[in-house]
Every structure is written in C-alpha cells, then in structure tokens.
Amino acid sequence: MSMAEMEVPRNVVEEYLCMDRMPHMWCSGCGIGTTVNCFVRAIERSKIPRNKIAVVSGIGCTGRVAGYIATDSFHTTHGRAIPFATGLKLARPEMTVIVYSGDGDLIAIGGNHLIHGARRNIDLKIICINNFTYAMTGGQAGPTTPPGSISTTAPYGGFEQEFNLPYLAESSGAVYVARWTSFHVTQLTRAMAECLKKKGMTFLEIITPCPTLYGRRNRQGTGVDTMKMYREMSVVKHGADTKEAAIVPGKEILVGRFVDIDRPTFLDGYNKQMKSRLGERFPEYRGISEESDPLEQHGENEIEQ
Amino acid sequence: MKADPAGVLTGAHFIDGDHACCEGALAAGCRFSAGYPITPSTEVVERIAARFPHVGGMFIQMEDELAASIAILGAAWGGAKVLTVTSGPGFSLMMEHIGFAAMTETPCVFVDVQRAGPSTGLPTLPAQADMMQVRWGSHGDYGIIALSPNSPQECFNLTIEAFNLAETYRVPTFLMMDESVGHMTERVVIPAADEIEVVPRRYTSKPSGEYLPYEPEEDLVPAMVPVGRGYNVHVTGLTHDERGYPVMNAAAQDRLIRRLVDKIRKNARRIARYEESRIEGADVVVVSYGITSRVAMEGIRLARENGIKVGILRLVVVWPFPGWRIAELSGQIKAFVVPELNMGQMVLEVERYAAGRAKTHCVPHAGGTVHDPKEIATVIEEAVK
C-alpha cells in the first residue's frame, strides 16, 4: 500500500484548535501545550457540544490558551478571569464555562476572586497551570514560588512561604480539587473530564515545567528532565488531606483527586432562596432571556460547526 | 423596539435619583447587575437587589469593584444588558475594566454617583470631580460617552439613554450623577412601556463563515454575535485585527485605536445633547451640568436682576463634548462662565474651544456642598466688565 492510500487517522486535537493561529507561542519544553492537548480530548470525551463551551483566560503564558481553542473564548484582564466567567455563566447557565489560567494570574492578583468564586460555588471549571513563576514577564517570584528558588525578583533566593493550592481551594469551598502534572496525561485528561461533568466550582492544579525561566535557574535542567522528575517524585494519593499537599523542592509531589463533594451551586441557592421568600412572584432564574437574539427569533437554533 | 412592560413601573413616583436610576435600568431592559456597596451610590444596587428577581434578572454582589466591573462584561457577552454602580474610590478601581470594555467594544453602563475626593474624601457629600477621570481614567486612547442628570427624573430618563447609546456604539457609557442628585427626592414620572424606546443589541445577520467580529459597519461600529452559536468568537484586550486575533504591531494598533476614538469623535454630533436658553444677544453664557446647573439658575437670576444678559448652555451629554457649539458661541459673546464642583475640569474644554475668542471664567468648588449662587453671580458680573 502506498503512502497516498494510507488512511490518516483523524486528529481530534486539530478540530478543537485554531489551527490558523499555529505555531503557538509557548517555549520548547513548556507544559502548557500538553495540558491543552489533554483538555480538548476531555471536551471530546465529555460529549458537550462545542458551541456550549466557553474558555476564559486571564493574562500570562497560560492566559493565551483561550486564543488557541476553537470555542467562544475570552482573554480578559490580569487576575479577573473568574469574575468575568461568573458574569458569563450567570447570563448563560446552559454553557460550560472553563477558566484556564496560570498561578500568577489566579493565585496572586486574582486570589481574592478565586476564594470568593469557590465560596459561592459558581459552576466554573478552574484549570490552574502552576509553573511556579511569572513566565510571560520573564521569571519573577510569585505566591507559588517555593522558598529558596531563584527568580529575577528574588536573585538571592525567595524566602516567603508559598500557597498550597489544593488546601486553599478546598478551604475556600471548591467541590472538586485535584492535582496532576503534565507528565500524567492520561490521569489529567480523565480529571478534566470529571471537572467538566461535575456541578459547582472545580479546581484542578497542573504542575508544569517552565524550563526557560524557572527550570534553568533552579537546576531542573530541560523540560524533559523536569518531566522525569515529575515521574519519579509524584505519589498518587486520592482523597489525601490537602493540608499535606504542599510542594517542597526535593520532596515527593502529592497528586490525585483530593476532594469530590456535593453542595448547592450559587444558582441552586439563588433559586431556592428567592422561591422561598417570593413564592409565585419569583420566576425561576434560567439565565438572561434570549428574546433579543436574532438567531433565536428566526429559529436558526444551532449554527453548523 | 419598545421596552418590556415587565420592567417598567409606569406611574408617578416620589423617589430619589438613585432609585430612579434603577428604574431607568429596568425600563431599558437591563437584567444583570454586579455591584459592590459604596456611599452614596448604594441605594441603586439595593433597589436592584430587590427588584431584579421579580423580572427574571440577576444581581450579584461581588467581592470588590474590580470583580463587579468585569462580571458585567462577562454577562454582556452572554447577551445581557448590564450595569454597575459606584462612587469615586470604586470608580478608580473600575478603570481597568473600562479600558477592557472600550478595547473589546462591550456595551455596558457604569453609574458614578460622585462624592468629594481624592481618596476616601467626603463619602456622603457631593462633587463633580470625576469628569476628567471618566474621559481619560483608563490607560491608552479610547472614546466613551458620559451623561450628567440634574434631577431624579433625568436619572431615570438618562439611564435609559445611556443603555441605548452603549448598545448603539458598543462603548462603555457613563451616568455621571452626584451625591445631591442621587439623594434628592422629587416627582419622577415613568411612562408606559410602549412609550419607551430601547435599542436592542446589534447582532450580526451574517453566518459564521462570513462574519468578522471586529469588522466595522458604516458608522465604524462592528456587529456582535451571541455566544453559544458556534461562531467561536475570540475576545481579547490585546490589540487585535478584524478576526479578533491578537496582532502585535504598530499598523494594527493604529488601525484599531483610530477606529475606537473615531467611532465616538465622528458620531459626536449625533450623540451630543445640550440645552440652551436665552443665548440670543447674551454677553455671558454659563456652561454647567448636573446639580450645578440648577444652582447656577439662581446665580443667573441674580445677575439678570443687575441687567446682565446671561444665556445658559447645559450639558446633558458631557462626553463627547460639543466643542463646535462653544466655538460658534465664542465669536458672539464676551465670556463663558463655568461653575462646577471641582477645581476646574470641564472648563478646560470650554477654554480650548473658545480659543481666546471669548474669555473663560471658572467658578471652582472643592465639593462637600454646592456653590453659593452669589459666587456664580459675582463671576458673571465680573465677566462682562
């Protein structure tokens, strides 16, 4: 059989990516692209129609994810992806809204929004890429940078205590909390699919290499070396106490699904409370009316993809 | 299109400007608001929180003004007409998302019930000192629309107009109230729904293959798409091309920013609204807006008693500023007098367009109360000398 006759298997990834924007802007050895690959496979597995998915990012290397995914996508301001997504989700509750951003964006400048989003249990899927640094701006220290790490703004080594993200997310109220690394592509894809299915605010931390700006300065070698380190140091422990999940350089990295509980979402609570106080005077809230949507009026419900 | 009767509280009411603003939003079709409490604007969101659940709307109190000002933008892309409300310190925090709204051409309404600043200033007392901040407060170049009501009735009317302008031009639009107007209680007449004109969202009629999200129409404004329709729209605060994709070069920047500025500048005469009285034969024209336009009436009366010919130009739409009208008048009169509850902000625009052809006199006031009308009368009398 000649090459021309060979059937080329369909690449599911391409269908979900803005291929006209390739090549992407991430460095060689960066883990973000790997997570995007897992993400689009999880979307496909979830069977959620692509036009009912919106991806919202903040600013930074991970902030660029929104621009590469072929769904409705929003590249917002630094740290504010969660409140933007909150407004979008409340206007369009039928959509699955994913917040895909980095540790600097979600945990430092956006930390307040993360804890309040989790407290409210807004139905958002938070994917937090943790590469321990501000990569887009050149490798500065952040609230996830482990003490002792060298960065451009901590040239003599950092000393501030870093956040333990699963513990922060759980104590703020997230209903699903997991951590994987970009080495664990199978588990990661499964975890993303679980998030997409789960109702309420889910928080998935993904440890990824940044060889250019973090690894290089902190003796982690190349991206491949860091992946080998993830393989060797990761310990899967589902249901682990998130208090124990702090990342300490040179020590094991706890991964797995730590939290998976159920509690009413913001909208569940809203509808229940208003109904109890207003009775018949309260029309159940199902999002903003689409009366002004011309496509709805003309009955052209779904645009062919 | 006419207003949805569900949101229109038709009848005569005795309410303050803050409450009237909420009713204006409802009449305009606003069904999503995110807010954060701050004096003297809180009554607006309190009424919203009580009223919206009855009409299928949603109010969410966010953790700060940064969150409130972007939650509305998410909801706007979700198809809602949106509003947030604040005062000075909160307005400063919202600047980030005023820029994002301008850059992404997201229709939205911001209400600033002005109090005296800077910083915490006088939380319960009036000022009009955010008039330049509203125009220039976020970084970079862009255009906005701002309106200034001088009564609770106008708080109702102009809130509707703010929504209509925001939808027409896809631009953040501002209702620049002040503490006096916000807390002033007067008769407010709300007409029947079929007497209220509302502008629906400007959605494209093109299918996804032909649609470019940032391709402007004749008036320089692009049409939007609803999310969830498979258009795969990408929205970014980065400089972008007609597809909405980031483009990092000076040519793309020039093309986009010129349009963002021009869509207001070139439509300025269509957007502008001002009221004039006794301009014909006047030696002095008092230019004012908001609460000060009412205080100035007494100063003008005093000056007229002394035989001075005084005309009035009241700005209803403050930005874009009707500079062409100032330029026309400056050849006919001796002087402009501009009282405002700040140390001299809109007077700079008057002076710029008068361009030396008429003198320009500022009547500054640091805020905390309104002018003594006699101060205004004195400046008018000096201006004719």
XYZ file of C-alpha atoms in Angstrom:
690
model
C 0.000 0.000 0.000
C 1.423 3.367 -1.000
C 1.516 6.304 1.402
C -1.213 8.061 -0.559
C -3.620 5.185 0.031
C -2.981 5.025 3.747
C -5.801 6.277 5.821
C -4.604 9.123 8.015
C -6.314 8.905 11.379
C -8.331 11.946 12.315
C -6.518 14.145 14.805
C -9.204 15.142 17.287
C -6.984 17.839 18.676
C -6.876 19.881 15.477
C -10.631 20.108 15.269
C -10.715 21.919 18.592
C -7.795 24.239 17.979
C -7.435 27.449 15.992
C -5.008 25.877 13.539
C -4.730 29.170 11.664
C -3.006 30.538 14.753
C -0.333 27.841 14.911
C 2.504 27.670 15.746
C 1.625 28.665 19.312
C 3.814 30.991 21.325
C 4.895 28.602 24.092
C 8.550 27.635 24.526
C 10.010 24.254 23.775
C 9.707 22.100 26.888
C 6.787 24.148 28.290
C 3.967 22.047 29.726
C 1.014 24.259 28.777
C 0.558 22.795 25.298
C 0.457 19.289 26.758
C -2.367 20.303 29.064
C -4.282 21.863 26.151
C -3.967 18.575 24.286
C -5.455 16.772 27.304
C -8.154 19.425 27.604
C -9.531 19.128 24.091
C -9.549 15.331 24.430
C -11.524 15.748 27.653
C -14.007 18.039 25.868
C -14.468 15.432 23.176
C -14.921 12.711 25.770
C -17.486 14.834 27.636
C -19.769 14.989 24.558
C -20.622 18.598 25.428
C -21.425 20.373 22.133
C -18.524 22.604 21.247
C -20.727 25.683 20.894
C -21.842 25.290 24.522
C -18.302 25.637 25.817
C -16.577 28.916 26.622
C -12.964 29.242 27.701
C -11.945 32.265 29.759
C -8.314 33.131 30.494
C -6.515 35.869 32.346
C -3.080 37.186 31.446
C 0.216 35.349 31.130
C 1.529 32.354 29.210
C -1.475 30.255 30.225
C -3.658 33.273 29.529
C -3.014 32.625 25.853
C -4.850 29.281 25.975
C -8.218 30.942 25.263
C -6.874 32.229 21.966
C -5.963 28.781 20.671
C -9.148 26.883 21.467
C -11.843 26.885 18.804
C -14.803 27.684 21.044
C -16.125 31.028 22.200
C -13.128 32.310 24.123
C -12.227 35.305 26.211
C -8.765 36.629 27.028
C -9.587 39.010 29.864
C -7.583 41.194 32.268
C -4.898 40.094 34.700
C -6.418 38.068 37.527
C -10.034 38.715 36.575
C -10.924 35.639 34.553
C -13.083 34.260 37.381
C -15.350 37.312 37.809
C -15.681 37.643 34.015
C -16.607 33.960 33.821
C -19.031 34.466 36.728
C -20.950 37.056 34.717
C -20.887 34.938 31.568
C -22.041 31.804 33.396
C -24.885 33.622 35.163
C -26.082 35.100 31.884
C -25.781 31.743 30.087
C -26.160 28.937 32.660
C -26.534 26.344 29.890
C -22.929 26.901 28.840
C -19.970 25.082 30.347
C -17.516 27.802 31.317
C -13.869 26.914 31.886
C -11.353 29.284 33.438
C -7.911 28.339 32.155
C -5.134 30.424 33.642
C -1.816 30.415 35.438
C -0.691 30.536 39.061
C 0.390 34.188 38.969
C -2.939 35.206 37.457
C -5.302 33.080 39.550
C -3.464 32.978 42.859
C -1.661 36.338 43.179
C -3.567 39.163 41.531
C -6.703 37.023 41.198
C -6.533 35.313 44.591
C -9.474 37.198 46.026
C -11.684 36.202 43.110
C -10.644 32.552 43.421
C -11.637 32.272 47.068
C -14.932 34.086 46.538
C -15.772 32.069 43.436
C -15.171 28.879 45.407
C -17.144 30.193 48.384
C -20.134 30.960 46.157
C -19.699 27.647 44.346
C -20.221 29.275 40.970
C -20.385 26.491 38.376
C -16.969 27.173 36.815
C -14.181 24.761 35.938
C -10.898 26.245 37.112
C -7.759 24.893 35.472
C -4.709 26.368 37.150
C -1.367 25.809 35.424
C 1.297 26.080 38.111
C 4.809 26.586 36.770
C 5.938 28.333 39.961
C 6.777 31.598 38.248
C 5.598 34.584 36.231
C 6.801 33.302 32.885
C 5.369 35.844 30.423
C 7.174 38.695 32.164
C 10.490 36.876 32.420
C 10.527 34.659 35.500
C 9.635 36.632 38.609
C 8.772 35.210 42.020
C 5.105 34.666 42.863
C 2.934 33.240 45.609
C 3.577 29.682 44.411
C 7.348 30.009 44.130
C 8.921 27.659 46.690
C 11.266 29.296 49.218
C 14.884 29.130 48.123
C 14.030 29.383 44.395
C 15.999 31.824 42.307
C 13.963 34.251 40.206
C 14.594 37.628 38.608
C 12.934 39.452 41.500
C 14.470 37.132 44.104
C 18.003 36.872 42.742
C 19.339 35.717 46.121
C 16.555 33.179 46.577
C 12.973 33.602 47.768
C 12.003 33.176 51.396
C 8.240 33.806 51.545
C 6.005 30.831 52.266
C 4.148 29.698 49.180
C 0.455 28.778 48.870
C -0.612 25.150 48.962
C -3.218 25.427 46.195
C -5.374 22.328 46.854
C -5.652 23.314 50.528
C -6.552 26.897 49.566
C -9.188 25.731 47.077
C -10.735 23.180 49.418
C -10.909 25.529 52.393
C -12.497 28.206 50.176
C -15.274 25.824 49.174
C -14.365 24.128 45.878
C -16.352 20.894 45.417
C -13.699 19.093 43.397
C -9.976 19.534 43.931
C -7.271 17.583 42.130
C -3.624 17.910 41.207
C -1.685 16.290 38.416
C 1.460 17.130 36.498
C 1.839 17.476 32.749
C 3.586 14.082 32.848
C 0.292 12.408 33.865
C -1.540 12.930 30.574
C -3.964 10.017 30.988
C -4.944 10.905 34.520
C -5.072 14.586 33.614
C -7.445 14.017 30.711
C -9.653 11.924 32.979
C -9.576 14.582 35.708
C -10.523 17.299 33.196
C -13.442 15.176 32.003
C -14.524 14.743 35.625
C -14.404 18.522 36.126
C -16.499 19.118 33.009
C -19.132 16.746 34.350
C -19.092 17.992 37.938
C -21.555 20.683 39.065
C -20.064 23.556 41.027
C -16.624 25.098 41.222
C -13.902 22.596 40.454
C -10.213 23.314 40.900
C -7.543 21.426 39.032
C -3.905 22.306 39.651
C -1.493 21.149 36.978
C 2.215 21.248 37.730
C 4.103 22.093 34.539
C 7.705 22.762 33.624
C 8.934 26.202 32.655
C 12.446 25.270 31.566
C 13.150 28.687 30.061
C 12.503 30.831 33.098
C 12.166 28.637 36.163
C 13.855 25.291 35.480
C 17.026 26.851 34.095
C 17.571 28.975 37.179
C 16.695 26.248 39.639
C 18.747 23.285 38.435
C 15.793 21.438 36.931
C 17.519 21.016 33.574
C 15.454 20.757 30.383
C 11.710 20.225 30.095
C 12.368 16.513 29.671
C 14.471 16.413 32.849
C 11.630 18.068 34.728
C 9.137 15.535 33.345
C 11.407 12.722 34.547
C 11.497 14.369 37.951
C 7.653 14.507 37.974
C 7.529 10.798 37.177
C 9.954 9.942 39.944
C 8.674 12.279 42.630
C 4.898 12.071 42.131
C 2.877 9.944 44.518
C -0.767 9.267 43.679
C -2.934 9.567 46.761
C -6.660 10.053 46.046
C -8.553 11.568 48.937
C -5.345 12.824 50.571
C -5.632 15.541 53.202
C -4.951 18.746 51.245
C -3.071 20.145 54.252
C -0.370 17.636 53.372
C -0.233 18.704 49.713
C 2.336 21.499 49.970
C 5.069 21.263 47.339
C 8.553 21.141 48.811
C 11.506 21.007 46.377
C 13.264 17.655 46.582
C 10.306 16.006 48.313
C 7.513 13.927 46.802
C 4.690 15.631 44.877
C 1.254 14.537 46.034
C -1.111 14.056 43.056
C -4.632 12.710 42.691
C -8.246 13.645 43.281
C -8.263 15.084 46.782
C -11.792 16.467 47.126
C -15.042 15.407 45.452
C -18.110 16.566 47.365
C -21.530 17.954 46.512
C -23.122 21.142 47.708
C -25.595 23.570 46.111
C -24.208 25.899 43.471
C -24.740 29.667 43.511
C -27.702 29.342 41.160
C -29.237 26.451 43.142
C -29.036 28.620 46.253
C -30.369 31.693 44.475
C -33.403 29.942 43.052
C -34.195 28.165 46.321
C -33.897 31.293 48.464
C -35.900 33.543 46.130
C -38.593 30.910 45.710
C -38.910 30.511 49.482
C -39.316 34.260 50.052
C -41.126 35.377 46.909
C -43.144 32.279 46.008
C -45.146 32.709 42.820
C -43.793 36.198 42.313
C -40.385 34.727 41.512
C -39.847 33.352 38.005
C -37.141 30.689 38.285
C -33.898 32.143 37.033
C -32.556 30.328 33.985
C -30.273 32.978 32.561
C -30.876 36.056 30.521
C -33.766 35.881 28.090
C -32.708 35.326 24.508
C -35.583 37.343 23.085
C -33.228 39.873 21.581
C -31.157 37.130 19.946
C -31.999 37.327 16.227
C -30.898 33.740 15.584
C -33.310 32.527 18.244
C -36.147 34.538 16.735
C -35.559 33.151 13.289
C -35.429 29.629 14.591
C -31.878 29.037 13.371
C -31.032 27.323 16.563
C -27.601 25.889 16.021
C -25.038 27.048 13.539
C -23.402 24.061 11.872
C -19.858 23.637 13.060
C -38.040 48.456 19.828
C -40.284 49.219 22.811
C -39.491 48.493 26.462
C -40.506 45.190 28.029
C -43.511 46.106 30.241
C -42.309 43.653 32.919
C -39.548 46.084 33.882
C -41.480 49.346 33.631
C -43.025 50.779 36.804
C -45.426 53.073 34.971
C -46.830 55.908 37.071
C -45.842 58.967 39.105
C -43.412 58.288 41.947
C -41.740 60.289 44.701
C -38.258 58.788 44.694
C -34.619 59.843 44.807
C -32.153 59.864 41.937
C -30.506 56.583 42.963
C -33.852 54.744 42.921
C -34.855 56.437 39.664
C -31.610 55.220 38.097
C -32.511 51.612 38.991
C -35.951 52.058 37.418
C -34.345 53.513 34.305
C -32.099 50.457 34.026
C -35.091 48.130 34.331
C -37.034 50.075 31.710
C -34.013 49.951 29.381
C -34.010 46.155 29.588
C -31.092 45.717 31.981
C -31.368 42.313 33.641
C -27.859 41.806 35.006
C -26.037 43.898 37.539
C -22.954 43.230 39.622
C -22.044 45.671 42.332
C -20.140 46.488 45.458
C -21.581 48.791 48.111
C -20.233 52.325 48.306
C -21.753 55.558 49.580
C -23.542 57.483 48.066
C -24.422 55.013 45.309
C -25.526 52.032 47.409
C -29.256 52.740 47.145
C -29.098 51.985 43.430
C -27.889 48.409 43.969
C -30.138 47.947 46.995
C -33.138 48.628 44.798
C -31.698 46.468 42.034
C -31.267 43.587 44.517
C -34.924 43.925 45.497
C -36.353 44.453 42.006
C -34.375 42.251 39.631
C -35.509 38.819 40.952
C -39.107 39.748 40.092
C -38.343 40.296 36.414
C -36.042 37.392 35.595
C -32.931 39.418 36.326
C -29.820 38.759 38.362
C -27.959 40.907 40.837
C -24.733 39.625 42.327
C -22.751 41.443 44.971
C -19.110 40.859 44.133
C -16.017 40.874 46.352
C -14.775 44.247 45.095
C -15.218 46.773 42.302
C -12.647 45.052 40.112
C -14.826 41.958 40.129
C -18.100 43.876 39.729
C -16.806 45.834 36.755
C -15.737 42.710 34.851
C -18.594 40.412 35.907
C -20.896 42.756 33.980
C -18.682 42.422 30.910
C -18.900 38.616 31.042
C -22.673 38.902 31.290
C -22.754 41.406 28.417
C -21.007 38.881 26.165
C -23.544 36.374 27.454
C -26.230 38.580 25.913
C -27.363 40.676 28.880
C -27.773 44.410 29.125
C -25.587 45.231 32.094
C -24.938 47.906 34.678
C -22.678 48.526 37.622
C -22.832 51.365 40.085
C -20.166 53.003 42.206
C -18.622 56.204 43.565
C -15.121 57.730 43.498
C -12.901 55.116 45.209
C -14.743 52.285 43.451
C -14.628 54.177 40.164
C -10.844 54.334 40.454
C -10.742 50.539 40.820
C -13.028 50.065 37.821
C -10.690 51.878 35.432
C -9.066 48.578 34.449
C -12.306 47.240 33.039
C -13.448 50.486 31.499
C -10.354 50.098 29.314
C -11.141 46.418 28.685
C -14.739 47.295 27.752
C -13.532 50.037 25.396
C -10.944 47.740 23.789
C -13.348 44.809 23.381
C -16.293 47.098 22.445
C -18.544 45.630 25.094
C -21.822 47.520 25.572
C -22.156 48.378 29.279
C -23.312 51.148 31.599
C -21.358 52.456 34.583
C -23.031 54.773 37.088
C -20.767 57.032 39.168
C -22.575 58.839 41.963
C -19.813 61.364 42.544
C -18.614 62.287 46.017
C -15.778 64.566 47.056
C -12.264 63.120 46.737
C -9.445 62.403 46.242
C -9.179 59.078 48.053
C -11.898 58.480 50.652
C -12.621 62.219 50.720
C -16.145 63.117 51.819
C -18.161 59.908 51.332
C -21.588 61.422 51.928
C -21.151 64.783 50.227
C -21.290 65.854 46.585
C -18.673 66.687 43.987
C -18.302 66.632 40.215
C -14.619 65.904 40.257
C -14.551 62.651 38.252
C -15.383 64.375 34.963
C -11.890 64.074 33.525
C -11.328 60.668 35.104
C -14.360 59.310 33.245
C -12.922 60.563 29.965
C -9.277 59.661 30.451
C -9.060 57.400 33.513
C -8.021 54.092 31.986
C -4.663 53.886 30.236
C -4.373 54.226 26.481
C -6.550 56.027 23.939
C -10.246 55.324 23.537
C -13.584 57.111 23.415
C -16.517 56.963 25.827
C -19.937 58.551 26.295
C -20.960 60.255 29.550
C -24.261 61.828 30.589
C -24.995 64.110 33.519
C -28.511 64.217 35.016
C -29.646 67.165 37.142
C -32.802 65.652 38.657
C -34.260 62.287 39.691
C -36.453 62.432 36.569
C -33.337 62.761 34.452
C -31.669 59.950 36.381
C -34.484 57.773 35.043
C -34.501 59.198 31.510
C -30.756 59.340 31.023
C -30.157 55.826 32.363
C -32.326 54.573 29.505
C -30.457 56.812 27.097
C -27.118 55.549 28.446
C -28.153 51.966 27.647
C -29.313 52.957 24.179
C -26.044 54.738 23.439
C -23.968 51.855 24.854
C -25.749 49.411 22.534
C -25.625 51.709 19.506
C -21.910 52.434 19.734
C -20.704 49.344 21.633
C -18.932 51.538 24.128
C -18.842 51.896 27.923
C -21.357 54.622 28.726
C -21.471 56.535 31.988
C -24.157 58.158 34.042
C -22.228 60.826 35.961
C -24.536 61.542 38.867
C -23.505 63.334 42.044
C -24.476 62.843 45.660
C -27.002 65.720 45.540
C -28.904 64.366 42.562
C -28.604 60.791 43.860
C -30.141 61.634 47.222
C -32.601 64.273 46.033
C -36.227 63.133 46.175
C -38.618 64.520 43.582
C -41.509 63.512 41.416
C -40.478 61.001 38.768
C -42.920 60.098 36.031
C -42.376 56.722 34.414
C -44.246 56.431 31.128
C -45.952 53.343 29.714
C -43.636 50.720 28.267
C -44.813 51.358 24.720
C -43.684 54.984 25.032
C -40.108 53.976 25.908
C -37.748 53.352 23.024
C -34.968 50.860 23.702
C -32.109 49.895 21.411
C -31.575 46.132 21.124
C -28.139 44.573 20.823
C -26.502 44.958 17.455
C -26.199 41.360 16.335
C -24.787 40.301 13.005
C -27.002 38.676 10.406
C -24.011 37.007 8.733
C -23.311 33.287 9.105
C -20.167 32.254 10.976
C -18.060 31.711 7.855
C -18.572 35.294 6.632
C -18.624 37.102 9.935
C -15.624 39.032 11.209
C -16.169 40.082 14.826
C -14.329 43.386 14.554
C -15.212 44.416 11.030
C -16.870 47.814 11.395
C -20.076 48.848 9.688
C -20.541 52.256 8.112
C -20.716 54.087 11.452
C -17.419 52.426 12.495
C -19.181 50.053 14.926
C -18.944 46.268 14.382
C -21.939 43.980 14.961
C -21.760 41.400 17.755
C -22.611 37.710 17.916
C -24.356 35.907 20.720
C -22.135 33.323 22.410
C -23.051 29.659 22.173
C -23.828 29.801 18.448
C -20.692 28.216 17.071
C -19.111 31.443 15.865
C -16.084 30.685 18.065
C -15.703 34.356 18.780
C -12.411 35.344 20.431
C -12.374 38.436 22.602
C -9.089 39.892 23.831
C -7.814 43.051 25.473
C -4.715 42.770 23.289
C -4.530 44.788 20.093
C -6.428 42.703 17.565
C -7.417 42.553 13.911
C -10.898 42.201 12.394
C -10.890 38.493 13.253
C -10.323 39.363 16.905
C -6.883 37.744 16.851
C -4.004 39.450 18.655
C -1.638 41.298 16.319
C 1.422 42.834 17.896
C 2.485 45.620 15.583
C 2.109 49.362 15.128
C -0.033 49.117 11.989
C -2.708 47.018 13.719
C -2.575 49.339 16.731
C -3.072 52.393 14.526
C -5.998 50.845 12.680
C -7.809 49.700 15.818
C -7.192 52.702 18.067
C -8.094 55.236 15.394
C -11.412 53.468 14.960
C -12.100 53.252 18.725
C -11.521 57.007 19.007
C -13.206 57.904 15.716
C -16.398 55.964 16.347
C -17.188 58.496 19.082
C -15.441 61.516 17.531
C -17.076 61.164 14.117
C -20.501 60.435 15.622
C -20.171 63.228 18.217
C -22.854 65.483 16.744
C -25.282 62.594 16.704
C -24.503 61.679 20.333
C -24.296 65.213 21.780
C -27.177 66.653 23.762
C -27.327 70.052 25.413
C -29.976 72.582 26.310
C -29.749 76.291 25.604
C -31.728 79.204 26.910
C -31.563 82.966 26.180
C -28.343 82.618 24.172
C -29.533 85.206 21.611
C -27.963 88.564 22.439
C -26.254 87.257 25.576
C -22.952 88.746 26.736
C -22.207 85.823 29.011
C -23.065 82.135 28.651
C -22.993 79.918 31.725
C -21.918 76.386 30.857
C -22.879 73.842 33.504
C -24.119 70.300 34.090
C -25.592 68.101 36.824
C -26.603 69.608 40.165
C -24.579 72.758 39.453
C -26.828 73.598 36.504
C -29.688 74.018 38.975
C -27.676 76.036 41.488
C -26.429 78.231 38.639
C -30.030 79.233 37.799
C -30.206 81.282 40.986
C -26.846 82.927 40.237
C -28.080 83.752 36.743
C -31.294 85.235 38.152
C -29.265 87.486 40.460
C -27.048 88.626 37.579
C -30.053 89.306 35.356
C -31.538 91.469 38.106
C -28.451 93.608 37.665
C -29.214 93.938 33.962
C -26.672 91.444 32.639
C -27.594 89.430 29.566
C -26.845 85.841 30.532
C -27.522 82.751 28.471
C -27.353 79.130 29.536
C -25.787 76.092 27.933
C -26.472 72.939 29.947
C -24.590 69.807 29.010
C -26.766 66.689 29.136
C -24.218 64.565 27.294
C -20.907 65.738 28.719
C -18.650 63.456 26.652
C -18.301 63.728 23.703
C -18.055 67.447 24.457
C -19.898 69.736 21.987
C -16.830 71.815 21.237
C -18.270 73.021 17.916
C -21.064 74.830 19.760
C -18.611 76.550 22.106
C -16.568 77.608 19.070
C -19.687 79.120 17.390
C -20.746 80.994 20.515
C -17.281 82.290 21.286
C -17.467 84.658 18.315
C -20.766 86.102 19.547
C -20.335 86.602 23.300
C -17.908 88.233 25.689
C -17.341 85.370 28.102
C -18.191 81.875 29.298
C -18.679 81.210 32.993
C -18.238 77.617 34.092
C -19.256 76.704 37.630
C -18.550 73.099 38.581
C -17.987 71.117 41.778
C -14.293 70.645 41.085
C -11.246 72.842 40.799
C -11.701 73.290 37.048
C -12.248 70.302 34.746
C -14.865 70.792 32.007
C -13.836 74.462 31.931
C -10.658 73.271 30.211
C -12.740 72.041 27.275
C -14.688 75.305 27.127
C -11.448 77.280 27.161
C -9.925 75.052 24.474
C -12.803 75.562 22.036
C -13.275 79.244 22.888
C -9.639 79.545 21.823
C -9.306 83.084 23.109
C -12.268 84.440 21.097
C -14.256 84.718 24.335
C -12.909 84.850 27.869
C -13.468 81.767 30.015
C -14.099 82.060 33.743
C -14.027 79.121 36.067
C -16.089 79.067 39.260
C -14.292 76.302 41.116
C -15.561 74.490 44.188
C -13.794 71.706 46.092
C -17.064 69.881 46.799
C -18.815 68.879 50.009
C -21.772 71.126 49.219
C -22.969 73.118 46.231
C -21.969 76.640 45.185
C -23.354 79.716 46.849
C -25.323 81.208 43.893
C -23.915 84.638 44.797
C -20.404 83.411 43.914
C -21.650 82.484 40.468
C -23.454 85.834 40.096
C -20.287 87.695 41.076
C -18.213 85.920 38.444
C -20.891 86.600 35.800
C -20.865 90.293 36.721
C -17.070 90.445 36.529
C -17.082 88.598 33.230
C -18.950 91.369 31.364
C -16.598 94.085 32.526
